[in-house]
Coordinates of C-alpha atoms in Angstrom, one line a residue:
M29 CA -0.1 -0.1 0.2
R30 CA 2.8 2.5 0.9
M31 CA 4.5 1.5 -2.2
E32 CA 1.4 2.5 -4.4
N33 CA 1.2 5.8 -2.4
D34 CA 4.8 6.5 -3.4
I35 CA 4.3 5.8 -6.9
E36 CA 1.2 7.9 -7.0
K37 CA 3.0 10.9 -5.3
R38 CA 5.9 10.6 -8.0
K39 CA 3.3 10.6 -10.9
Y40 CA 1.6 13.4 -9.5
K41 CA 4.9 15.3 -8.9
E42 CA 5.9 14.6 -12.4
I43 CA 2.2 15.9 -13.6
I44 CA 3.0 19.1 -11.7
K45 CA 6.4 19.7 -13.2
K46 CA 5.2 18.9 -16.7
G47 CA 2.5 21.7 -16.1
F48 CA 4.9 24.1 -14.6
F49 CA 7.4 23.7 -17.6
F50 CA 4.3 23.7 -20.0
K51 CA 3.1 27.1 -18.3
K52 CA 6.8 28.5 -18.6
G53 CA 6.9 27.5 -22.2
V54 CA 3.8 29.1 -23.0
L55 CA 4.7 32.2 -21.2
L56 CA 8.3 32.3 -23.1
L57 CA 6.4 32.0 -26.4
F58 CA 4.1 34.8 -25.6
I59 CA 6.9 37.1 -24.6
I60 CA 8.8 36.3 -28.0
L61 CA 5.6 36.9 -29.9
L62 CA 5.0 40.0 -28.1
L63 CA 8.5 41.4 -28.6
S64 CA 8.4 40.6 -32.3
V65 CA 5.2 42.5 -33.1
P66 CA 6.9 46.0 -33.5
V67 CA 9.5 44.7 -35.7
R68 CA 6.7 43.4 -37.9
T69 CA 4.6 46.5 -37.6
I70 CA 7.6 48.6 -38.9
A71 CA 8.3 46.0 -41.8
Q72 CA 4.6 46.1 -42.8
N73 CA 4.6 50.2 -42.6
P74 CA 8.1 51.4 -43.2
I75 CA 6.8 55.1 -43.5
I76 CA 8.0 56.8 -40.2
Q77 CA 5.7 59.1 -38.6
N78 CA 7.2 62.3 -37.2
D79 CA 6.4 61.4 -33.6
S80 CA 8.1 58.1 -33.5
I81 CA 11.5 59.0 -35.1
R82 CA 14.7 58.9 -32.9
F83 CA 17.7 60.3 -34.3
S84 CA 21.2 61.6 -33.5
M85 CA 23.7 63.9 -35.1
V86 CA 27.2 62.6 -35.5
F87 CA 30.0 64.7 -36.5
T88 CA 33.1 63.6 -38.4
S89 CA 36.1 66.0 -38.8
Y90 CA 38.5 65.9 -41.8
N91 CA 39.5 62.4 -42.7
L92 CA 42.6 61.5 -44.5
V93 CA 41.5 59.0 -47.2
E94 CA 44.6 58.6 -49.0
D95 CA 48.1 60.3 -48.7
T96 CA 46.8 63.7 -49.9
V97 CA 43.0 63.3 -50.1
Y98 CA 40.9 64.5 -47.3
H99 CA 37.1 64.1 -46.7
P100 CA 35.9 67.4 -45.4
M101 CA 34.1 67.6 -41.8
K102 CA 30.4 66.8 -42.0
F103 CA 27.4 66.3 -39.6
H104 CA 25.5 63.1 -40.3
I105 CA 22.0 62.2 -39.2
I106 CA 21.6 58.6 -37.7
I107 CA 18.4 57.1 -37.5
E108 CA 18.3 55.3 -34.2
N109 CA 15.0 53.3 -33.8
I110 CA 14.7 51.9 -37.5
P111 CA 17.2 49.5 -38.9
R112 CA 19.1 51.1 -41.6
Q113 CA 18.4 48.0 -44.1
I114 CA 14.5 48.8 -43.6
I115 CA 15.0 52.4 -44.4
L116 CA 17.1 51.6 -47.6
D117 CA 14.6 49.1 -48.7
H118 CA 11.7 51.5 -48.6
Y119 CA 12.7 54.9 -48.7
A120 CA 15.6 54.6 -51.2
Q121 CA 13.4 52.8 -53.5
M122 CA 10.3 55.2 -53.5
D123 CA 9.8 57.4 -56.5
T124 CA 10.1 61.0 -56.0
S125 CA 6.5 61.8 -56.1
M126 CA 6.1 59.7 -53.1
I127 CA 8.9 61.4 -51.2
F128 CA 7.4 64.7 -51.9
S129 CA 4.2 63.8 -50.8
L130 CA 5.6 62.6 -47.6
L131 CA 7.5 65.9 -47.3
D132 CA 4.3 67.7 -47.7
D133 CA 2.4 65.9 -45.2
P134 CA 2.4 67.3 -41.5
R135 CA 2.7 63.7 -40.1
Y136 CA 5.7 62.5 -42.1
D137 CA 7.4 65.5 -43.3
W138 CA 10.1 65.8 -40.5
A139 CA 10.9 62.1 -40.4
T140 CA 11.2 61.8 -44.2
N141 CA 13.5 64.9 -44.0
L142 CA 15.8 63.2 -41.5
V143 CA 15.5 59.9 -43.4
L144 CA 16.7 61.5 -46.6
Y145 CA 19.6 63.3 -44.8
S146 CA 20.5 59.9 -43.5
I147 CA 20.1 57.8 -46.8
Y148 CA 21.8 60.2 -49.0
D149 CA 24.7 61.3 -46.4
V150 CA 23.8 64.9 -47.0
N151 CA 25.7 67.1 -44.6
A152 CA 23.3 68.4 -41.7
H153 CA 25.6 71.2 -40.5
M154 CA 22.6 73.8 -40.8
L155 CA 20.5 71.7 -38.5
F156 CA 23.5 71.5 -36.1
A157 CA 24.2 75.2 -36.3
F158 CA 20.8 76.2 -35.5
D159 CA 20.1 73.4 -33.0
V160 CA 17.1 72.0 -35.1
K161 CA 16.1 69.1 -33.0
T162 CA 12.2 69.0 -33.3
R163 CA 9.7 69.4 -36.1
E164 CA 8.6 72.7 -34.6
D165 CA 12.4 73.9 -34.7
W166 CA 12.5 72.6 -38.4
I167 CA 9.4 74.6 -39.4
G168 CA 10.6 77.6 -38.1
Y169 CA 14.0 77.6 -39.6
F170 CA 14.5 75.1 -42.5
Q171 CA 11.3 73.4 -43.9
D172 CA 11.1 75.4 -47.1
E173 CA 14.8 75.3 -47.6
D174 CA 15.3 71.6 -47.3
K175 CA 12.0 70.9 -49.4
A176 CA 13.7 73.2 -52.1
M177 CA 17.1 71.4 -51.6
W178 CA 15.4 67.8 -51.9
H179 CA 13.8 69.0 -55.1
D180 CA 17.0 70.2 -56.7
F181 CA 18.8 67.0 -55.1
F182 CA 16.4 64.7 -57.1
Y183 CA 16.0 66.8 -60.2
R184 CA 20.1 66.7 -60.6
R185 CA 20.1 63.1 -59.7
E186 CA 17.4 62.0 -62.4
H187 CA 19.0 64.1 -65.0
C188 CA 22.6 63.2 -64.2
Y189 CA 21.9 59.4 -64.7
Q190 CA 19.6 59.6 -67.9

């Protein structure tokens, strides 16, 4: 009788252990799925809204490339919260009409401007000089100038490669 009770207790403990590990496994799977949702959302909708962009400005000084060739100092825009490959896969592939419609849309204009600075490695020295860090700052100082710069940039790019 005692042996049967011991066997039953062991079986009961094994069932409890299996249930414990099953619950942990389900919880772990749930956490993994939960963490992957933002990445999939970005991949499905790669157009970045103004309020969700995070960026930094990086300065590079004169760099010696070869014995006598120097790259001039430059301010680079680095997008921090979106992988560069996603940006390149989508923004660099857009036609200019889509880019200009985003630059005209108050929900996307600032983020699109920063992404373009980053993709095409345009010197952001004026943004740095005037401490432009928000959309409000940008609208007050450089929105029209940047739009004109991008129109000129893409016009020259299209006519240069034809």
